[in-house]
XYZ file of C-alpha atoms in Angstrom:
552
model
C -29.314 11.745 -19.921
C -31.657 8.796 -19.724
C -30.534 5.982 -18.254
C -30.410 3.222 -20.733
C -28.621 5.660 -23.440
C -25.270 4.985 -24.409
C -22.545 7.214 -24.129
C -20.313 7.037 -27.017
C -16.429 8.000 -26.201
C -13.523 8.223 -28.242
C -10.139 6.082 -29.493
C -7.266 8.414 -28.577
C -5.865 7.659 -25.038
C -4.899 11.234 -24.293
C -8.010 12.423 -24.574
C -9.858 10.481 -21.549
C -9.939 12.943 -18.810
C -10.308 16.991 -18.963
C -7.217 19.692 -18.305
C -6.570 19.612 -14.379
C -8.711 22.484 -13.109
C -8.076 24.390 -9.454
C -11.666 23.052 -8.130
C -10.041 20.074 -8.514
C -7.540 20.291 -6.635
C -9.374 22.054 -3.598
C -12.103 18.846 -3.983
C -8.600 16.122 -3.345
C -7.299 18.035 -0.503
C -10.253 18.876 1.302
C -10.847 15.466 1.031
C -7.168 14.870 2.324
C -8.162 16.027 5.706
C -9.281 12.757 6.338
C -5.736 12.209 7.253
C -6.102 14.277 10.291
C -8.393 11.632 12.047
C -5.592 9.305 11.560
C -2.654 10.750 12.773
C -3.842 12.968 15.475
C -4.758 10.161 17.299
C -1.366 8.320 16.522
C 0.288 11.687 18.043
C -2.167 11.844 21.520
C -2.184 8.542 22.122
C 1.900 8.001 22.703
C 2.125 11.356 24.592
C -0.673 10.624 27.153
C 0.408 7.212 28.203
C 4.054 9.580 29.549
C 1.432 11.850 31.480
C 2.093 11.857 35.548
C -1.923 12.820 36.100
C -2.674 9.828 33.441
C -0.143 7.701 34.904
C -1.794 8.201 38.394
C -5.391 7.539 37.508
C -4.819 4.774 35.723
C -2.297 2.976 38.137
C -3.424 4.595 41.579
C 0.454 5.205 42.008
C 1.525 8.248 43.796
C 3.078 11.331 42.086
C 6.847 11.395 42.783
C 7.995 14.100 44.095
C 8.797 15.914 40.937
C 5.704 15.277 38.518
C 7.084 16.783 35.579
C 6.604 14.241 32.696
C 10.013 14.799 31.434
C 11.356 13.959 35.211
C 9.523 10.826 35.687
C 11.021 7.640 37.243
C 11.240 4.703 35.150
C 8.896 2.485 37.642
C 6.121 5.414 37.457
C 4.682 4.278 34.627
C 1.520 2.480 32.909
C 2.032 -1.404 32.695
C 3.006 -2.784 29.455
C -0.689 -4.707 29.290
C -2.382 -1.474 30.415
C -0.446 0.513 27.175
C -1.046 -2.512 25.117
C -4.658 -2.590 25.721
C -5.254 1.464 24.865
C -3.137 1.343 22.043
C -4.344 -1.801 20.088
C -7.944 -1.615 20.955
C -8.583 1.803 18.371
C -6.557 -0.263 15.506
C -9.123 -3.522 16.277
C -11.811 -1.120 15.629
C -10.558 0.376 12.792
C -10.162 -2.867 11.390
C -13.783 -3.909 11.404
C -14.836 -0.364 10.650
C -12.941 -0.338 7.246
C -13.869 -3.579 6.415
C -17.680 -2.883 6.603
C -17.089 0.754 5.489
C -17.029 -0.805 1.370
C -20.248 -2.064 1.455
C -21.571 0.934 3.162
C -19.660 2.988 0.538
C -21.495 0.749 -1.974
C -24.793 1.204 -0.704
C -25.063 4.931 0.225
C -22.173 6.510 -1.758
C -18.645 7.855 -0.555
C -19.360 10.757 1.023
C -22.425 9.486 3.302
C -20.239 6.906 4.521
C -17.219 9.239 5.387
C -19.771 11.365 7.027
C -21.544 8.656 8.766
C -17.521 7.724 10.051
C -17.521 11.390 11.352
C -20.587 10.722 13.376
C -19.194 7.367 14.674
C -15.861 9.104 15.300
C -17.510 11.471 17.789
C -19.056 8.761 20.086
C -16.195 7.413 20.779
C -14.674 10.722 21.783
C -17.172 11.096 24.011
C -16.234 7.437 25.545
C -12.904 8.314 25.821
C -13.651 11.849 27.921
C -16.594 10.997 29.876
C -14.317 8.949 32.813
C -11.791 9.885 34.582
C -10.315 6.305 36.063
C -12.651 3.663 34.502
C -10.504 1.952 32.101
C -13.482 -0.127 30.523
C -15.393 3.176 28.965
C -12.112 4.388 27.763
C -11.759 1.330 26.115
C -14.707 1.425 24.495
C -14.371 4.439 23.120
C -11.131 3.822 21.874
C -12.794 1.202 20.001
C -15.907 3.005 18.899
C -13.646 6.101 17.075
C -11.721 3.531 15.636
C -15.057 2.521 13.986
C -15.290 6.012 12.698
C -11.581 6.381 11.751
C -11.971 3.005 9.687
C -14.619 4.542 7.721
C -13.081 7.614 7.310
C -9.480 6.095 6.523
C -10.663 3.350 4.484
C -13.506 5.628 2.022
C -11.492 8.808 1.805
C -8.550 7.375 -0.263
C -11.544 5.247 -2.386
C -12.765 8.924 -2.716
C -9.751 10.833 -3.977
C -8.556 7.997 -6.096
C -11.941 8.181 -8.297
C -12.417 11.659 -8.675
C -8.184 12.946 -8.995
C -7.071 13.426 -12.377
C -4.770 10.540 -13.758
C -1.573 13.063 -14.296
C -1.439 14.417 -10.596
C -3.651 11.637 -8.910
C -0.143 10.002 -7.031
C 0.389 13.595 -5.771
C -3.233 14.953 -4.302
C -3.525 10.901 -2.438
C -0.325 11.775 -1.134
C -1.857 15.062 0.457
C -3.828 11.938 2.523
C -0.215 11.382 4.446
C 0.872 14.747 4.390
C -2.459 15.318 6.175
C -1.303 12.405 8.598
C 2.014 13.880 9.303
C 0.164 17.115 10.286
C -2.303 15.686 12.421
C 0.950 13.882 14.578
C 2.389 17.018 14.794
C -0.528 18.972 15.994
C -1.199 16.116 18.172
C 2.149 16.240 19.415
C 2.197 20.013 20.451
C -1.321 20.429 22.433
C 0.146 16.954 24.416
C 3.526 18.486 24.937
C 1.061 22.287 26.198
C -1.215 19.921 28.619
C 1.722 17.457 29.499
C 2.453 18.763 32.955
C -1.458 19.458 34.040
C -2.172 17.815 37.157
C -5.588 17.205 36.551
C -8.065 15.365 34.078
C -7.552 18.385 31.543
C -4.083 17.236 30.731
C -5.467 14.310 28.664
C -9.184 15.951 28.438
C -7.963 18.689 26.083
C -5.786 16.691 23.591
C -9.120 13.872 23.038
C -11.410 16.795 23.033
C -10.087 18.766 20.169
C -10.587 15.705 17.770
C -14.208 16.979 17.570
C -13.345 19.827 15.704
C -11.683 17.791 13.063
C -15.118 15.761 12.657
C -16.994 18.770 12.452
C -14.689 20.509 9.633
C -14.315 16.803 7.439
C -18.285 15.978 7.582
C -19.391 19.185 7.062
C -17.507 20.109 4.432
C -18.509 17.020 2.476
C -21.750 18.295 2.079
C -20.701 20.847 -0.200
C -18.720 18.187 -2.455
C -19.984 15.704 -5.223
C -20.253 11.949 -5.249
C -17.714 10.153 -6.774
C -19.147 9.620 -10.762
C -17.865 5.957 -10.733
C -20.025 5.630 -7.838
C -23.141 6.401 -9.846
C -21.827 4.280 -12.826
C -21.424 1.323 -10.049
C -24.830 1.644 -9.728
C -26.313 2.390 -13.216
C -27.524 5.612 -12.833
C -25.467 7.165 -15.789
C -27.342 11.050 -15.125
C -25.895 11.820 -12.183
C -22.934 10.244 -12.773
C -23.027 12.490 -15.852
C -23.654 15.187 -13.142
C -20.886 14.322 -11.005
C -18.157 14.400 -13.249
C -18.783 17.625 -14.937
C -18.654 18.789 -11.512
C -15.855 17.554 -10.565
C -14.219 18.142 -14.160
C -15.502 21.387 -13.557
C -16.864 21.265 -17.317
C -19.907 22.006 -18.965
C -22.397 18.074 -19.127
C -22.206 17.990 -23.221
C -18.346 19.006 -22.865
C -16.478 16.265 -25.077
C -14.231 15.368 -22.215
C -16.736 14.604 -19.854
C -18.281 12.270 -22.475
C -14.990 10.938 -23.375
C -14.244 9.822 -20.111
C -17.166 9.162 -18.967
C -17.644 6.344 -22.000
C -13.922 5.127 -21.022
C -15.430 4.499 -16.643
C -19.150 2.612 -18.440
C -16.879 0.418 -20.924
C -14.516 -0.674 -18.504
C -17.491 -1.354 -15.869
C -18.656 -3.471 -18.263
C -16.113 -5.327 -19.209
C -15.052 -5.898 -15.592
C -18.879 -6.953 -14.743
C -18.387 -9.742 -17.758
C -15.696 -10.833 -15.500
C -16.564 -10.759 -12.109
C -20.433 -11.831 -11.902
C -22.063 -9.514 -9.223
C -24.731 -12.379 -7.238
C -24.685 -12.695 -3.810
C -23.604 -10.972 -1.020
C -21.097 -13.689 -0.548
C -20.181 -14.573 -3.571
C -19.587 -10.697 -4.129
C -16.763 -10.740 -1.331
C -15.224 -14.523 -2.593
C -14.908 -12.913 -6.144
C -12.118 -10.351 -4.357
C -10.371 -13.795 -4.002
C -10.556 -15.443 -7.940
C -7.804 -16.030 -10.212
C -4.232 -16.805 -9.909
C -1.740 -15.473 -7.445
C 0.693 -15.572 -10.882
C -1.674 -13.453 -12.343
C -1.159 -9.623 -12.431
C -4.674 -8.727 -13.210
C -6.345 -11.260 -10.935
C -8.631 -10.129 -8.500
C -6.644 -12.842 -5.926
C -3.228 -11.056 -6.895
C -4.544 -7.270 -6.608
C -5.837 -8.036 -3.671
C -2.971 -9.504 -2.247
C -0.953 -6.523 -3.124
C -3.457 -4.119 -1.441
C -3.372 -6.138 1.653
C 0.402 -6.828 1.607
C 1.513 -3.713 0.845
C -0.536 -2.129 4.043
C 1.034 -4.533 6.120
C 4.932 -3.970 4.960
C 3.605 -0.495 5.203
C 3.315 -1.264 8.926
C 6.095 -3.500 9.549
C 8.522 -0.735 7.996
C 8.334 0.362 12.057
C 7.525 3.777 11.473
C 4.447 3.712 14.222
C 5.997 2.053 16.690
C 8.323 5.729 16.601
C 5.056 7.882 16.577
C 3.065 5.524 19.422
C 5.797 4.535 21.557
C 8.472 7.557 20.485
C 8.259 8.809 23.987
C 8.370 5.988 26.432
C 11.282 5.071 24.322
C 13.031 7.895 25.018
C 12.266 7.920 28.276
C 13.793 4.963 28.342
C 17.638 6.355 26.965
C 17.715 8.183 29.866
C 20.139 10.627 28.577
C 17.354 13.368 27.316
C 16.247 16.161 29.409
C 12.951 16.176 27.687
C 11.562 13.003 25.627
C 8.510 15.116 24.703
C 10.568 17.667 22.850
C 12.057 15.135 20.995
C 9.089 13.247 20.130
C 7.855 16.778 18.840
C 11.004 17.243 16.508
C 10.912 13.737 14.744
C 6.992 14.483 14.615
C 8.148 17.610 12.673
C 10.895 15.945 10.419
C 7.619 13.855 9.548
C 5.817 16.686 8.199
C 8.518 18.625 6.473
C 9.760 15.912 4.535
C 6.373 14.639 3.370
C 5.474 17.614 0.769
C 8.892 16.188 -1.156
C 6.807 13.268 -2.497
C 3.805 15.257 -3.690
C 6.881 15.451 -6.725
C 8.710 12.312 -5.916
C 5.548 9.945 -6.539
C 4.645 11.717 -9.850
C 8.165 11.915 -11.121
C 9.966 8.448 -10.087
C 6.655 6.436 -9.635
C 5.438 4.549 -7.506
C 7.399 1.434 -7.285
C 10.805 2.918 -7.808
C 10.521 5.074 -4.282
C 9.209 2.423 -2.618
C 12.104 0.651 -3.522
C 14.567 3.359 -2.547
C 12.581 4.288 0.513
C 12.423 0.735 2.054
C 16.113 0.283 1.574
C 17.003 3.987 2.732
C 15.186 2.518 6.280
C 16.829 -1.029 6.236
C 20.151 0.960 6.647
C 18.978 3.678 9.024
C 17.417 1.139 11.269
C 19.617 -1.157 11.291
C 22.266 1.889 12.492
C 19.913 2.798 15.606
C 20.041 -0.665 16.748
C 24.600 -0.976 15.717
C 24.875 2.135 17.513
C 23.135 1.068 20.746
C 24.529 -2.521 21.065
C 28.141 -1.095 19.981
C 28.834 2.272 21.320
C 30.296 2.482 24.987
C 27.527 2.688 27.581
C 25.132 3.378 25.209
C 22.262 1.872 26.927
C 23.740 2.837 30.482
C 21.380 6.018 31.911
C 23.711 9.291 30.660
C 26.548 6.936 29.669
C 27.007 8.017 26.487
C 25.152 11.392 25.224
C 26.701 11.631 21.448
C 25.635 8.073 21.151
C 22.166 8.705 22.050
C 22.528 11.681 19.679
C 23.528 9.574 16.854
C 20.752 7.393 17.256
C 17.929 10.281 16.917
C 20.007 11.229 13.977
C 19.543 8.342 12.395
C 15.626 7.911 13.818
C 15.107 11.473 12.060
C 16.705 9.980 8.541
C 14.378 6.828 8.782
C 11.755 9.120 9.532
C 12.250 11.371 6.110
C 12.905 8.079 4.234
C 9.272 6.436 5.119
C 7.440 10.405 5.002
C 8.858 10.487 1.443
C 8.514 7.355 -0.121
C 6.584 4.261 1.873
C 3.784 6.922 3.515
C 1.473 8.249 0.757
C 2.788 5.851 -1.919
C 0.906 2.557 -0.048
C -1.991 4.595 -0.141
C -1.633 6.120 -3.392
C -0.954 2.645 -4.997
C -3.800 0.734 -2.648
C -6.491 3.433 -4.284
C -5.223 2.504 -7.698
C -5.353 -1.134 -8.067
C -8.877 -2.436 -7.677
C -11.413 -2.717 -10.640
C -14.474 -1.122 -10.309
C -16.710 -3.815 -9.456
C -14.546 -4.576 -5.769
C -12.481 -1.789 -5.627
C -14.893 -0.336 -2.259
C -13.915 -3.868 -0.752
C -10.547 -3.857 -2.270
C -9.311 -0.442 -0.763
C -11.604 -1.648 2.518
C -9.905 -4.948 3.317
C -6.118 -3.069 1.973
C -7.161 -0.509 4.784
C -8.041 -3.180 7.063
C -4.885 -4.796 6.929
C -3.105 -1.735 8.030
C -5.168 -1.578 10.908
C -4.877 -5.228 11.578
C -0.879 -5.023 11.767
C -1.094 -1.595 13.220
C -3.066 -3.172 15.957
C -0.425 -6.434 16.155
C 2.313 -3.661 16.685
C 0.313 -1.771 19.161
C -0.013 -5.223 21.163
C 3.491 -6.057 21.573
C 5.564 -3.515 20.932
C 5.285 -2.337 24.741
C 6.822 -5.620 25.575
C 9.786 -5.212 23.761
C 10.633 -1.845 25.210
C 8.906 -1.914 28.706
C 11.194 -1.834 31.531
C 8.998 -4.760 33.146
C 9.324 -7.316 30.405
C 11.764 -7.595 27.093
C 13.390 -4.227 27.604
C 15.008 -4.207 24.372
C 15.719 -0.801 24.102
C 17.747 0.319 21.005
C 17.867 -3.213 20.466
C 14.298 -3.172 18.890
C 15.577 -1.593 15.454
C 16.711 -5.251 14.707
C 13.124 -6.208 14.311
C 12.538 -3.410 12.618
C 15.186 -3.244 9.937
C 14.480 -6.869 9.438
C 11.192 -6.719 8.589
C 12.080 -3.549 6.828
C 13.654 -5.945 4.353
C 10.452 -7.998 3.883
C 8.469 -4.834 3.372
C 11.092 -4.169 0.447
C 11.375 -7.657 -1.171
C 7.000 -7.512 -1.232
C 7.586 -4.273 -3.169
C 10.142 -5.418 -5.923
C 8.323 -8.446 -6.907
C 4.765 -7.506 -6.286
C 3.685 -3.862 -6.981
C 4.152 -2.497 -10.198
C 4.065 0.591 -11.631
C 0.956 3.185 -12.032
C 2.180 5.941 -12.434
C 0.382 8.625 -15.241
C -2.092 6.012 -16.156
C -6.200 6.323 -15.377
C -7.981 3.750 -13.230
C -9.227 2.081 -16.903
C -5.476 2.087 -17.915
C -4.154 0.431 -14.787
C -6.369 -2.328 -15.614
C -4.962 -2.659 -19.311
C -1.867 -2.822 -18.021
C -1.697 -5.253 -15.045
C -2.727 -7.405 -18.172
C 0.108 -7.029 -19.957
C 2.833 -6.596 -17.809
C 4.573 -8.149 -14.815
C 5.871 -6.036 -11.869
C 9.316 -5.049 -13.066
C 8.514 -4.497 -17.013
C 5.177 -2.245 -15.967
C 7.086 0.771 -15.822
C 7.657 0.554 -20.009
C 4.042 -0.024 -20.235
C 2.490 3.045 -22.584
C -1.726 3.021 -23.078
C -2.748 1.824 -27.168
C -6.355 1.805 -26.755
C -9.322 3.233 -25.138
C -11.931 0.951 -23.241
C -14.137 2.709 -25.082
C -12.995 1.183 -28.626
C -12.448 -2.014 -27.067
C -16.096 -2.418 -26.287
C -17.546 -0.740 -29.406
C -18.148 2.278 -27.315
C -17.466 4.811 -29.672
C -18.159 6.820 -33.045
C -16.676 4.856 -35.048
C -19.299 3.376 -36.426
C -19.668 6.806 -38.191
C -16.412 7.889 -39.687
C -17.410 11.532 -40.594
C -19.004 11.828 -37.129
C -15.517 10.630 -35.427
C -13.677 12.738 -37.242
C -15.790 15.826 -36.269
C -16.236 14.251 -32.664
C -11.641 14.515 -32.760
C -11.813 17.904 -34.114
C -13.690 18.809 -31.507
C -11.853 17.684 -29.134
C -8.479 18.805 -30.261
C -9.790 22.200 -30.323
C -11.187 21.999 -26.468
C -7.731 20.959 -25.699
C -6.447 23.437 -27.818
């Protein structure tokens, strides 16, 4: 197809994207992997700071005389600046690595920059391994793989949310968290196999198998097309042609590929009218134009990308998964805090696969809704128990207490794995118009590293034993701003559900947060820009035919 034709679509809003097809589907959740990067390292990280042979070279302490990590004394431990400092430092680069990762993305296409992120990724690794004792190179390399994981975590969900079909799109982003959840738990097991090594392998191993995850993710992306709205982006209408047959999995003159492709080039266009492309600079202040009051504004969309991200975080779901051990270390009453950390790690995963139906059934904004007050109670029930209950926060003064409270830890868990995990993501891919939608998703991934790194920072001095000390206490933060993360999502997100990326645009137009889930598509973007047959009635009705028989 040359370049300057024009690609003529159609006026019936069913018929803007092809039948879901199984290549499809294997294309999203390869893709999905991506998640792996993330929450493996969420799951080593909080294990390894509990290690006695960590502990030791980090500290110069002595082993007590019983160095099993489950045995350790409270005073043989890291220093709250020293777990502070490891924790935050991968989330700071994570930060600036999905910030720059959209105009990469831009530049060089989706998958060169997830690859590229892969590359990065391994560096670091190699940082982190390399030393045994010198806390500055494992710093660094905290910070370089957090380079690569902002890439990775930033592009992937730009890269599934372009190329998933509207009708199961909330499902295969949410295989992005599910793909987190199983990264924490496999995380979680090879720390709780090396815990008890006295000897650099114990935290050797657990870093060194994130290699293989780099390996499978940028390899495999070789084998998988560019995004087509990528090509669109950038003009080049043939391979975008290309790309979406492939990932259609349809013949290039198929109708639907056409169709839709006509629907992505009018709506590019339209959004172009809208949002000059110029500078460099003026490219990144046009993420900021419009009114706050208005749905569609580029200001508004991407304060709801960023906001959401950070609610996301401020649920205080990562403080269980990074700090879920030395917590529970902490109660005193468990014979093995690893253990447990491994069973809420696995409530995390099981419960997760519940909203690949969830998201596509009650939408998005409804189970954010029900999920962020589900954790407002559950949280706030941690923190009731431990204040009220009878020794509670006395070592082995109360057991059933301490029971209750992982109960309830678990439930909070399967409330945010079912409703506020993939639907931030799903919803932070959807938003964004074409022309900012790399910077949009890059900045919205940003932001979760930017509070995930805030968290990282302070939460060990809320729950250290040699500054706040807080203990079950700490749920009160977290149910609190629990209820913050909820009140952003009634009055700011609305409702995407079913609806293409073209379609979302329509109707953050026309509707406010809490009406958007009435909203039904009327017309194509297509029609709207005089994209379409019409301009020959006998050759639209034969172009219809056609296409009801394909569908047929």
């Amino acid at each position: 197809m040359p370049g300057g034709a024009v690609v003529l679509g159609t006026t019936d809003t069913d018929r803007i994207e092809a039948p879901v097809t199984a290549k499809t589907y294997f294309m999203c959740v390869f893709a999905a992997f991506g998640g792996i990067f993330f929450g493996y390292d969420t799951g080593w990280m909080g294990g390894v700071l509990g290690m006695p042979w960590f502990i030791h070279l980090y500290t110069d302490k002595d082993l007590p005389a019983d160095p099993r990590a489950a045995k350790l004394p409270q005073d043989f431990a890291l220093p709250a600046w020293e777990k502070s400092l490891m924790t935050s430092i991968l989330s700071a680069g994570t930060f600036f690595g999905a910030l720059v990762a959209g105009d990469v993305a831009d530049n060089i296409g989706r998958r060169p920059t997830i690859i590229a992120g892969c590359f990065v990724f391994c560096i670091g690794c190699i940082l982190e391994i390399a030393p045994t004792d010198q806390l500055a190179c494992f710093v660094l390399g905290r910070l370089v793989a957090g380079a690569g994981v902002g890439f990775i975590s930033a592009i992937i969900i730009l890269y599934m949310s372009e190329i998933a079909p509207k009708k199961v799109r909330g499902a295969l982003v949410s295989g992005y968290q599910f793909c987190i959840t199983i990264g924490i738990l496999l995380a979680t097991c090879v720390v709780y196999g090396t815990q008890d090594k006295l000897d650099t392998s114990s935290f050797r191993i657990p870093i060194g198998i994130q290699f293989l995850w780099a390996i499978i993710l940028g390899g495999g992306l070789f084998f998988l097309p560019e995004s087509p709205r990528y090509w669109v982006r950038k003009g080049n209408l043939e391979q975008a042609t290309i790309c979406l047959a492939s990932v259609r999995n349809q013949p290039r003159d198929s109708t639907y590929v056409q169709d839709e492709l006509a629907e992505i080039i009018a709506n590019h266009e339209y959004e172009k009218a809208h949002i000059p492309q110029q500078g460099y600079v003026s490219q990144w202040l046009s993420c900021f134009k419009g009114s706050i009051n208005d749905g569609s504004s580029n200001l508004r969309r991407t304060i709801v990308g960023t906001g959401l991200q950070c609610a996301q975080q401020f649920t205080g779901i990562n403080f269980i998964f990074y700090f879920g051990t030395s917590f529970f270390q902490t109660l005193g009453t468990i014979d093995n805090p690893f253990l447990i950390a491994m069973v809420t790690t696995l409530v995390n995963v099981l419960s997760t696969p519940l909203s690949f139906w969830t998201i596509e059934r009650f939408g998005r904004r409804r189970i954010l809704l029900i999920g962020g007050s589900l954790m407002v109670v559950f949280q706030f029930m941690v923190a009731i128990i431990g204040v009220a209950a009878p020794r509670a926060q006395e070592i082995g003064g109360n057991p059933p207490a301490v029971k209750a409270e992982i109960a309830f830890i678990c439930l909070n868990i399967a409330a945010f794995a079912t409703t506020w995990g993939p639907a931030a993501w799903v919803v932070v891919g959807e938003i964004f118009p074409l022309p900012i939608r790399s910077r949009g998703v890059g900045m919205s991934t940003a932001s979760n590293w930017f509070w995930n790194c805030i968290i990282g920072v302070i939460t060990p001095y809320f729950v250290s034993a040699d500054e706040a000390n807080l203990g079950p206490k700490v749920f009160f933060i977290w149910g609190s701003t629990a209820v913050c993360s909820t009140l952003f999502a009634y009055f700011f997100v609305s409702e995407t559900k079913g609806l293409s990326l073209e379609q979302i645009d329509q109707m953050l137009s026309e509707t406010s947060p809490r009406t958007s889930s009435t909203w039904k598509p009327h017309q194509t973007w297509a029609s709207a820009e005089g994209h379409v047959h019409g301009s020959n009635p006998a050759k639209q009705v034969v172009h219809d035919e056609v296409s009801k028989e394909e569908h047929a």
